[in-house]
Coordinates of C-alpha atoms and ligand atoms in Angstrom, one line a residue:
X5 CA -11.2 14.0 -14.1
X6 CA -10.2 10.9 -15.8
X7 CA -6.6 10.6 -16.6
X8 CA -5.1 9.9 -20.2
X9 CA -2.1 8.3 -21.3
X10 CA -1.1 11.5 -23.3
X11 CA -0.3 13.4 -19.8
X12 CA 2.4 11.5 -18.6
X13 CA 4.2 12.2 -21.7
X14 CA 6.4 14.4 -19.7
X15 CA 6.9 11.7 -16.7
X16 CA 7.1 8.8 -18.1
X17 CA 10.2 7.7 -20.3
X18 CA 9.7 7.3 -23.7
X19 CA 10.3 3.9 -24.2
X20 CA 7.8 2.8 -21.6
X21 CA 5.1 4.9 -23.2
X22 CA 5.5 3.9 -26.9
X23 CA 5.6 -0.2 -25.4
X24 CA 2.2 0.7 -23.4
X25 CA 0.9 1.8 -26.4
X26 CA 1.8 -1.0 -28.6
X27 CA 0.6 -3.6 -26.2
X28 CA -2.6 -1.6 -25.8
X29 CA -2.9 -1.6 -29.6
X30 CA -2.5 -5.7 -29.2
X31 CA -4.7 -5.6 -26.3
X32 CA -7.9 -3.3 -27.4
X33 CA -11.5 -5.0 -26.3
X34 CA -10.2 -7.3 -24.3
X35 CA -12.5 -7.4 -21.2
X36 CA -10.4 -7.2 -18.3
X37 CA -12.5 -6.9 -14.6
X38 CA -10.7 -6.3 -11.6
X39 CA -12.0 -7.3 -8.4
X40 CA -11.1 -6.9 -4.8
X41 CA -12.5 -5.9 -1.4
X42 CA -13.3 -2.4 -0.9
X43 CA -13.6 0.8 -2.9
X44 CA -12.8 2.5 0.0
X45 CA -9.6 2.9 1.6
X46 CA -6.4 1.3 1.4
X47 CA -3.5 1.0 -1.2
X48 CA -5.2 -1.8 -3.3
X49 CA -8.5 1.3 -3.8
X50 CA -5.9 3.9 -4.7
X51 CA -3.7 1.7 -7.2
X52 CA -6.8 0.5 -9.2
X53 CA -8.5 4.0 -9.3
X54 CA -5.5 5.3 -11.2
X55 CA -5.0 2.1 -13.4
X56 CA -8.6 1.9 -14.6
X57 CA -8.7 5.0 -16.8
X58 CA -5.5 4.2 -18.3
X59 CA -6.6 0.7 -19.5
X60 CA -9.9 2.1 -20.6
X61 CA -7.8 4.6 -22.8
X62 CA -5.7 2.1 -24.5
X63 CA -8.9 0.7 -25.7
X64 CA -9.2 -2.3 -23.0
X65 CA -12.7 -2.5 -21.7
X66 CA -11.8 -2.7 -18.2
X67 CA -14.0 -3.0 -15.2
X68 CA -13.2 -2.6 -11.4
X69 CA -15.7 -4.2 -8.4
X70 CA -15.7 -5.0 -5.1
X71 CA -16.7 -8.1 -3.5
X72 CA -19.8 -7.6 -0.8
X73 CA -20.0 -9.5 2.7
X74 CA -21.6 -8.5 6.3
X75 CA -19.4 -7.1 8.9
X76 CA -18.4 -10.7 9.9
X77 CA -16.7 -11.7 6.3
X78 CA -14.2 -8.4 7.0
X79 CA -13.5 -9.8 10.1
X80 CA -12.5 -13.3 9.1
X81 CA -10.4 -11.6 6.4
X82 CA -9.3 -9.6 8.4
X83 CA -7.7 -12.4 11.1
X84 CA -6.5 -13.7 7.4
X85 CA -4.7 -11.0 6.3
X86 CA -2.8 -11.1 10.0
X87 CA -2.4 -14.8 10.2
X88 CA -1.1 -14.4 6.3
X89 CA 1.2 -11.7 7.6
X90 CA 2.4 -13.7 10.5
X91 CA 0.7 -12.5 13.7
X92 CA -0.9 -15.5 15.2
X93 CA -4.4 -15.8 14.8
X94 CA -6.9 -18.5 14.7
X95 CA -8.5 -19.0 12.0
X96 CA -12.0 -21.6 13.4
X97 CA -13.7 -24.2 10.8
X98 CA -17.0 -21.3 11.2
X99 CA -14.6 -19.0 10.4
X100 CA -13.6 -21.0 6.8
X101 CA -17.1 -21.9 5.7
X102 CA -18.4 -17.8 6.2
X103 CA -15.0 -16.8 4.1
X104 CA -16.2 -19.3 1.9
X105 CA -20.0 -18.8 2.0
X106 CA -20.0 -15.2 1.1
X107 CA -17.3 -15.8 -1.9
X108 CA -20.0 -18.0 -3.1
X109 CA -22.7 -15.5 -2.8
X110 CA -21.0 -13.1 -4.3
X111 CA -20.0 -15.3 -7.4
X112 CA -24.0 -15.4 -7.7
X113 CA -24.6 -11.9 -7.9
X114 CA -21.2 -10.6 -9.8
X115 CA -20.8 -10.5 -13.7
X116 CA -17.8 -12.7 -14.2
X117 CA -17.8 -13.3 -17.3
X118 CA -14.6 -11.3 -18.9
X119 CA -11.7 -12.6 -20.7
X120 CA -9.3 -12.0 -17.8
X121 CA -10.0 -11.6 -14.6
X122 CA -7.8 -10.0 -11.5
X123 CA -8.6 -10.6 -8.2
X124 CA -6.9 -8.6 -6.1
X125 CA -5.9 -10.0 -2.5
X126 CA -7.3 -12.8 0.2
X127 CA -10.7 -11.7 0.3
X128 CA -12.2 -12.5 -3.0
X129 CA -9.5 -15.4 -3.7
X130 CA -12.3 -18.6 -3.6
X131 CA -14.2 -16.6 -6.3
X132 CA -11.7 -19.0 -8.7
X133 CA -13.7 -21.7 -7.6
X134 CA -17.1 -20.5 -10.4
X135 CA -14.6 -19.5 -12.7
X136 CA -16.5 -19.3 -16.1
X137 CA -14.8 -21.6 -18.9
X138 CA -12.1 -19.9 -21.6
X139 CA -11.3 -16.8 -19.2
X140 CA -7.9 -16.2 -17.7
X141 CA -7.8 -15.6 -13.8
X142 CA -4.9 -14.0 -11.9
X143 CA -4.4 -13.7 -8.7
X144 CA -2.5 -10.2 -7.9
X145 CA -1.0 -10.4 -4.1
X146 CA -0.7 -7.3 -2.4
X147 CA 0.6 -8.2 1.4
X148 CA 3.6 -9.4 2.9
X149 CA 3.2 -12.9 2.4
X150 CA 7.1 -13.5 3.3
X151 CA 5.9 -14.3 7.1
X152 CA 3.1 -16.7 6.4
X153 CA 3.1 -20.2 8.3
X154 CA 5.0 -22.7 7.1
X155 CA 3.6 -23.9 3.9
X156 CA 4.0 -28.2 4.8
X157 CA 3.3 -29.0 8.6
X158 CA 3.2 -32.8 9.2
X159 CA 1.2 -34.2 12.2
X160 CA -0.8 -31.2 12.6
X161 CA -4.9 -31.4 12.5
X162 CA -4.8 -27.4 12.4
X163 CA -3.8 -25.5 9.2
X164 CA -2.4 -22.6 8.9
X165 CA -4.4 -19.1 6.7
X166 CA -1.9 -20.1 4.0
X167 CA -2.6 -23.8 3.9
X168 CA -6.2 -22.9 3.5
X169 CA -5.8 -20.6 0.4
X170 CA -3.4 -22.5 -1.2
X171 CA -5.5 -24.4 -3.1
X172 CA -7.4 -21.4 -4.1
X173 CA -3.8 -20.2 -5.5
X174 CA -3.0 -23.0 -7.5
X175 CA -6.6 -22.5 -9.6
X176 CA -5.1 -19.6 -11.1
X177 CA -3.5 -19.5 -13.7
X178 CA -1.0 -16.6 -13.0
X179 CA -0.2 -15.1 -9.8
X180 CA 1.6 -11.4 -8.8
X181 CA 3.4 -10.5 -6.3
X182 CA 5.1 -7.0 -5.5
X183 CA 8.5 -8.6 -4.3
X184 CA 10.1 -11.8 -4.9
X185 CA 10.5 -11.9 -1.0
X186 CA 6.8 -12.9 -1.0
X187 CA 6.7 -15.6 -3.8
X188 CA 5.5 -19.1 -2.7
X189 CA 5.5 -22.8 -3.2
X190 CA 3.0 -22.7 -6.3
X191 CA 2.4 -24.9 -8.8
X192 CA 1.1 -21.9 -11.1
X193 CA 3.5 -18.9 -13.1
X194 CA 4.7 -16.5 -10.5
X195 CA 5.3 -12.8 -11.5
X196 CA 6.7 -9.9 -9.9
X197 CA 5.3 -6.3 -10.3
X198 CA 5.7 -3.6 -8.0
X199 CA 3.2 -1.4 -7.5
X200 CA 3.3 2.3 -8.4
X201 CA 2.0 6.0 -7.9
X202 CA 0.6 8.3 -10.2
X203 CA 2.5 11.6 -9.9
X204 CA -0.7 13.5 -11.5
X205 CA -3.3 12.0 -9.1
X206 CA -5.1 14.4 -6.2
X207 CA -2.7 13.0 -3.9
X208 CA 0.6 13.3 -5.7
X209 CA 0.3 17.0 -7.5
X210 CA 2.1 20.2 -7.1
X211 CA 0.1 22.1 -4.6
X212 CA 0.4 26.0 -4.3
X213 CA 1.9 26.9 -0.7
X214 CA -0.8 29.2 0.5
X215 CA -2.8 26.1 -0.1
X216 CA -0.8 23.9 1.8
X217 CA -0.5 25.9 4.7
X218 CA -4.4 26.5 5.1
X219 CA -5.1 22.6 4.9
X220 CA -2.9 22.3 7.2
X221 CA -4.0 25.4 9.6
X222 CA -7.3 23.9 9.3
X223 CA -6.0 20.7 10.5
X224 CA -4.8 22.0 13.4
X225 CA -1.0 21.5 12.5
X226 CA 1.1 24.4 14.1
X227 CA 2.8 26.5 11.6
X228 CA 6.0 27.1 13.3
X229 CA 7.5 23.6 14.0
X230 CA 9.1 20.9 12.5
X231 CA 6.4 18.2 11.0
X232 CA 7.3 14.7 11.8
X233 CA 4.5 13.0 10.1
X234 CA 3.2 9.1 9.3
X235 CA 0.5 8.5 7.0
X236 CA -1.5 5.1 7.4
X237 CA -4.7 3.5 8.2
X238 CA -4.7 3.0 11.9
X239 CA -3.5 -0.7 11.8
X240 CA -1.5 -2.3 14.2
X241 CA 1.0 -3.3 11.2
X242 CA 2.0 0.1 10.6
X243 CA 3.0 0.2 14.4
X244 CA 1.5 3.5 15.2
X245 CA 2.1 3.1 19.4
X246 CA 5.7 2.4 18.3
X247 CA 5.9 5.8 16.5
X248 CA 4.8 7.5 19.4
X249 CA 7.4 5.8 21.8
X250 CA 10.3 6.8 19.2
X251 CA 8.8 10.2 19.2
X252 CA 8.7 10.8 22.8
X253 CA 12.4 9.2 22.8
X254 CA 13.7 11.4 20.9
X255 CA 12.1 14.6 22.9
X256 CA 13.8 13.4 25.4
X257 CA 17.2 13.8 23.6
X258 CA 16.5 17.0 22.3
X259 CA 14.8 18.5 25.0
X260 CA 18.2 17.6 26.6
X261 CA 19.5 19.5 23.9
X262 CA 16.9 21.9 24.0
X263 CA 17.4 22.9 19.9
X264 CA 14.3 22.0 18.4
X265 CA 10.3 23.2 18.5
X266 CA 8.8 19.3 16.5
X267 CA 5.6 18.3 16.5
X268 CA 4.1 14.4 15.1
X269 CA 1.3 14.1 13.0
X270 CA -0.4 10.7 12.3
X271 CA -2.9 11.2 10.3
X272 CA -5.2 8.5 8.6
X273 CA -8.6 7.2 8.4
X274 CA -9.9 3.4 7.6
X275 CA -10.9 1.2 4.8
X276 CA -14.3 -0.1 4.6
X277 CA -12.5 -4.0 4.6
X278 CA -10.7 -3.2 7.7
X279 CA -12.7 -3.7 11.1
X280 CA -9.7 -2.6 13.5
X281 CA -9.2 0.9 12.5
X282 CA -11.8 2.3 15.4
X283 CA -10.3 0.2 18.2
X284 CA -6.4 1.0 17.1
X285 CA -7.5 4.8 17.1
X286 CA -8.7 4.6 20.2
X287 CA -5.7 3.1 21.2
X288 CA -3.6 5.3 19.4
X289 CA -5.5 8.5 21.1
X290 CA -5.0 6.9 24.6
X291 CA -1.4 6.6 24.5
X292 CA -1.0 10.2 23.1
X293 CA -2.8 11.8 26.2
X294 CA -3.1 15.5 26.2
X295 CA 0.2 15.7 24.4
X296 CA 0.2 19.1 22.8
X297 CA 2.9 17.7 20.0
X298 CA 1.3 14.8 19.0
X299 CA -1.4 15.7 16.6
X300 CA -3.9 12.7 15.6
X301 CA -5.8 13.2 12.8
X302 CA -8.5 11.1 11.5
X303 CA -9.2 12.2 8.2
X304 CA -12.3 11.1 6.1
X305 CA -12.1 8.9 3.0
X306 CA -11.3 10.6 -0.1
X307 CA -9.0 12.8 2.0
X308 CA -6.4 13.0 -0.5
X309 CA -5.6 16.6 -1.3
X310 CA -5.1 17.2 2.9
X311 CA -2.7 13.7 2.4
X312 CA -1.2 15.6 -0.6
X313 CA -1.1 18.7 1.8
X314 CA 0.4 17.2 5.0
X315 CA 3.5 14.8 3.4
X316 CA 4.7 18.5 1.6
X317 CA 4.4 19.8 4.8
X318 CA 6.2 17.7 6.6
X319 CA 9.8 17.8 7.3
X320 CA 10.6 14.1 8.1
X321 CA 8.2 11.8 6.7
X322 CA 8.1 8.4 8.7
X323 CA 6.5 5.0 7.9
X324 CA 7.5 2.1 10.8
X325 CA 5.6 -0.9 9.1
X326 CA 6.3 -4.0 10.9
X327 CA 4.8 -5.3 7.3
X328 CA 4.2 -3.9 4.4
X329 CA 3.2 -5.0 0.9
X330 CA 4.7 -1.7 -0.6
X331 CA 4.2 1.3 1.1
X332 CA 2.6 3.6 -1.0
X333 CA 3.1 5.9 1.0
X334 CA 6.6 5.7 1.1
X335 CA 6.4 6.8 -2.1
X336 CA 4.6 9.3 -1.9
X337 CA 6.8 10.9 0.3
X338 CA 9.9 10.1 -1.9
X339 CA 8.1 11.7 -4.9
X340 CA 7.8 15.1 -2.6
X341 CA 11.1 14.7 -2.6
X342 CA 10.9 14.3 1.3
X343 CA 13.5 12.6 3.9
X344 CA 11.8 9.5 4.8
X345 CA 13.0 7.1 7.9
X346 CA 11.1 3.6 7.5
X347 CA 11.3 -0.3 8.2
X348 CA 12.7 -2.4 6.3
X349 CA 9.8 -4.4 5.8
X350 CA 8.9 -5.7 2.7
X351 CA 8.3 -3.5 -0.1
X352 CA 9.5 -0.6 1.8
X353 CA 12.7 -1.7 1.1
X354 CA 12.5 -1.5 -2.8
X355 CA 12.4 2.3 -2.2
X356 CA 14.5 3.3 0.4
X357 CA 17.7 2.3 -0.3
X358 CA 19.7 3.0 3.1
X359 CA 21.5 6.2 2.7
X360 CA 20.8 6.8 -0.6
X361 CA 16.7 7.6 -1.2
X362 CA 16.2 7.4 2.8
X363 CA 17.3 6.1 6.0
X364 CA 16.2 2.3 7.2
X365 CA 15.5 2.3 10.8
X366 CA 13.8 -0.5 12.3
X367 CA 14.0 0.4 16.3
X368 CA 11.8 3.2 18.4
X369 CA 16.0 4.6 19.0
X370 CA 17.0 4.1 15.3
X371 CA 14.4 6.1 14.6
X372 CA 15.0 9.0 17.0
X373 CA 18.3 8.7 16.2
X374 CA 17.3 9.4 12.3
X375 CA 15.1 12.0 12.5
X376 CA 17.6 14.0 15.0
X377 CA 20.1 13.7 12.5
X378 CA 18.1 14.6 9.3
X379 CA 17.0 17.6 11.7
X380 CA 20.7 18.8 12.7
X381 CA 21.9 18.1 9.1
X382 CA 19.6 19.5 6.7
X383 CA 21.5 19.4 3.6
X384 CA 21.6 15.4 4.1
X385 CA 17.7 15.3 4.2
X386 CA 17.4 17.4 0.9
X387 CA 19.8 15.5 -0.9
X388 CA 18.3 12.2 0.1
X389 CA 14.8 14.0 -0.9
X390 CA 16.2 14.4 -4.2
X391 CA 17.4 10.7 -4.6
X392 CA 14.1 9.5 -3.6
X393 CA 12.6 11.5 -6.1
X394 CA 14.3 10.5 -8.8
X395 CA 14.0 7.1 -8.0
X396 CA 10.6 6.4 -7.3
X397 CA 10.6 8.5 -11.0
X398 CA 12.7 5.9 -12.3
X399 CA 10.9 2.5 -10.8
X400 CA 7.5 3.3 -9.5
X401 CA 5.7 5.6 -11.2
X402 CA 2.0 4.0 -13.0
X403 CA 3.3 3.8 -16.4
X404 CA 5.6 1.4 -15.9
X405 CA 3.2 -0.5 -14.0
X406 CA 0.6 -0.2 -16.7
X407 CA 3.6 -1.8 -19.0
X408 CA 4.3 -5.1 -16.7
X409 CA 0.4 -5.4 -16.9
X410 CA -0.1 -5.0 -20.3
X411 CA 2.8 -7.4 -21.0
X412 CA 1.7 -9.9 -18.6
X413 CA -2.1 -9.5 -20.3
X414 CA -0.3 -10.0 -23.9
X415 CA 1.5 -13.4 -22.9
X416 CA -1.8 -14.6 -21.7
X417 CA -3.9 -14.1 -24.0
X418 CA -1.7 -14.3 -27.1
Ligands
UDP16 N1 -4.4 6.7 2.5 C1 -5.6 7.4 2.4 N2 -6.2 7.8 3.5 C2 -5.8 7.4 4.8 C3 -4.6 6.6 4.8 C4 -4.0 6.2 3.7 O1 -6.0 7.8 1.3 O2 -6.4 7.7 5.7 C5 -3.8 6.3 1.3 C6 -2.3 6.5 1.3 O3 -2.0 7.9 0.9 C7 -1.8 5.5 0.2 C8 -2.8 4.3 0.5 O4 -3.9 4.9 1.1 O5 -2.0 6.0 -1.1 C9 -2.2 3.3 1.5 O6 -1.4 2.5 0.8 P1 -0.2 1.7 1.5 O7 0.4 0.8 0.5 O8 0.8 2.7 2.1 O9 -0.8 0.9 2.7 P2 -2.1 -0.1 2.8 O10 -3.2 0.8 3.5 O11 -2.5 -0.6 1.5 O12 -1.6 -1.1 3.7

């Protein structure tokens, strides 16, 4: 069911709601298309399904697509987005001109003509280049770009993923990032919005117990232990080998101890833009073995009541990103007012605030360490649970983010 503005009038403060609303009286018809790389999957898919109906409401006329490519485009962005995020990777000359080839394709068969236009990521960035006259284009940066080669290499004949967009950046004539951490060298305005949640969505409602524990039953999650649990695509960034080495760490410590019956759920599925997921599954399965306790679940897309289902479920909620734009689900897991251990990395670090909202842990043994602790001291967990809760209702829920929008959108276009 599409969402209106009127039901986060208990959720959102007052203030933010009564500015939406002005700017979205300032605002009505203006044709605002969003574009990015998959419908399917991913944090980019689940912040624009819950933004769309709210600018549509104000009285925006806002569209969302995706770009289209063969299974050889989502590769090359895929060794992009890694290079971008600072794993070495080659990007090849045949490598360029296919990124570039099927941006111009799909600039052929896509309807670009709105007043502002917000391309969302690496993967449909060179679309700037048959950017109609008199519309504004942003480009809205969702990844880590904090690690990306260095930006000016003398003597080199290679360049780096980040020397090849930025000329694609500087056509723009705005450009978002989620943290200043990730701002670059650009010779166009540089903004910074975080993303946000949307506390009414599928994903992020109250859910009745009984219902909780039979999505849970039916996915195979034992009833009577502790739920150590990581949601996340099955990418190599959200190090899910690494979870399974601080798990089976810290068994060994408390089956030392013997005090506690755990088990670790990572659960996930993948986005149609990312070709890895299959092979880091399989990777992921391998090094869990016949492990009764460690529970991998792949879930289907759309999957978002089970998500909903497992992070109240779980006791300790985990996210070991060795890069992360934002972590939705980090906040997701604050929101259920949930203990959460995580990386700093990136936006992760907006949320948990050491201590306070969550504990930072960036080693397999910091991480052991944590969840043994949250699991001996209870009261600590539930009163960080509470903090996070509060904060991600303070900072990052999808009103607010509707607002920086909507102001953005009003400096723009007058
Ligand atoms: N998600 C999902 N199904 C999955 C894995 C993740 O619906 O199998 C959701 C997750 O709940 C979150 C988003 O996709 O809302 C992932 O966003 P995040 O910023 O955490 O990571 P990204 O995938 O964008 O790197």
């Amino acid at each position: 069911m599409s969402r209106k503005l009127a039901d986060y009038q208990t959720i959102a403060a007052a203030e933010i709601l009564a500015e939406v609303h002005e700017l979205g009286r300032r605002l009505s018809g203006l044709k605002l298309l969003h574009l990015n790389s998959t419908k399917d999957g991913g944090g980019v898919a689940e912040l624009l399904s819950c933004l769309l109906p709210l600018f549509n409401d104000l009285g925006l006329q806002a569209d969302w697509q995706a770009i289209q490519g063969p299974p050889e485009f989502f590769r090359v962005t895929k060794a992009f987005h890694n290079a971008l995020q600072g794993r070495p990777t080659v990007i090849t000359p045949e490598m360029y001109a296919l990124y570039q080839q099927v941006n111009e394709q799909n600039a052929k068969r896509l309807d670009l003509g709105a007043d502002v236009v917000m391309i969302h990521d690496p993967q449909p960035m060179a679309l700037v280049g048959r950017r109609p006259p008199g519309s504004k284009w942003i480009w809205r940066c969702h990844i880590d770009l904090s690690h990306s080669a260095p930006r000016v290499l003398l003597n080199r004949p290679e360049r780096s993923a980040w020397e090849l967009l930025v000329d694609y950046a500087n056509q723009y004539d705005e450009a978002i990032f989620s943290l200043t951490d990730f701002a670059q060298n650009l010779l166009i305005h540089q903004h910074i919005i975080p993303p946000s949640i949307d506390p009414l969505s599928e994903k992020n409602r109250e859910l009745p117990q009984e219902l909780i524990a039979d999505i849970c039953a039916n996915l195979g999650i034992p009833d009577d232990r502790r739920v150590i649990l990581q949601v996340s695509r099955f990418d190599r960034f959200k190090d899910p080998l690494g979870v399974i080495e601080a798990y089976r760490l810290f068994k060994a410590r408390i089956n030392h101890r013997k005090r506690f019956d755990t088990c670790l759920v990572l659960a996930g599925g993948s986005a149609s833009d990312d070709p890895e997921g299959q092979e880091v599954l399989s990777e992921v399965r391998a090094r869990a073995g016949a492990d009764p306790e460690i529970h991998i679940i792949e879930l289907p897309s759309g999957s978002h009541q089970a998500i909903n289902a497992l992070q109240r479920r779980a006791d300790i909620i985990v996210q070991k990103s060795l890069r992360e734009g934002f972590g939705l689900v980090v906040a997701e897991g604050l929101w259920k007012r949930k203990p959460v251990v995580a990386t700093p990395a990136g936006g992760i670090k907006l949320q948990v605030l050491d201590g306070l909202t969550g504990f930072l842990a960036g080693s397999a043994e910091e991480l052991a360490d944590r969840w043994e602790y949250l699991l001996t001291h209870p009261q600590v967990g539930e009163r960080l649970g509470e903090n996070g809760y509060r904060h991600i209702k303070q900072h990052f829920l999808v009103p607010r983010e509707l607002r920086d929008y909507l102001r953005l959108l009003a400096d723009l276009v007058g």
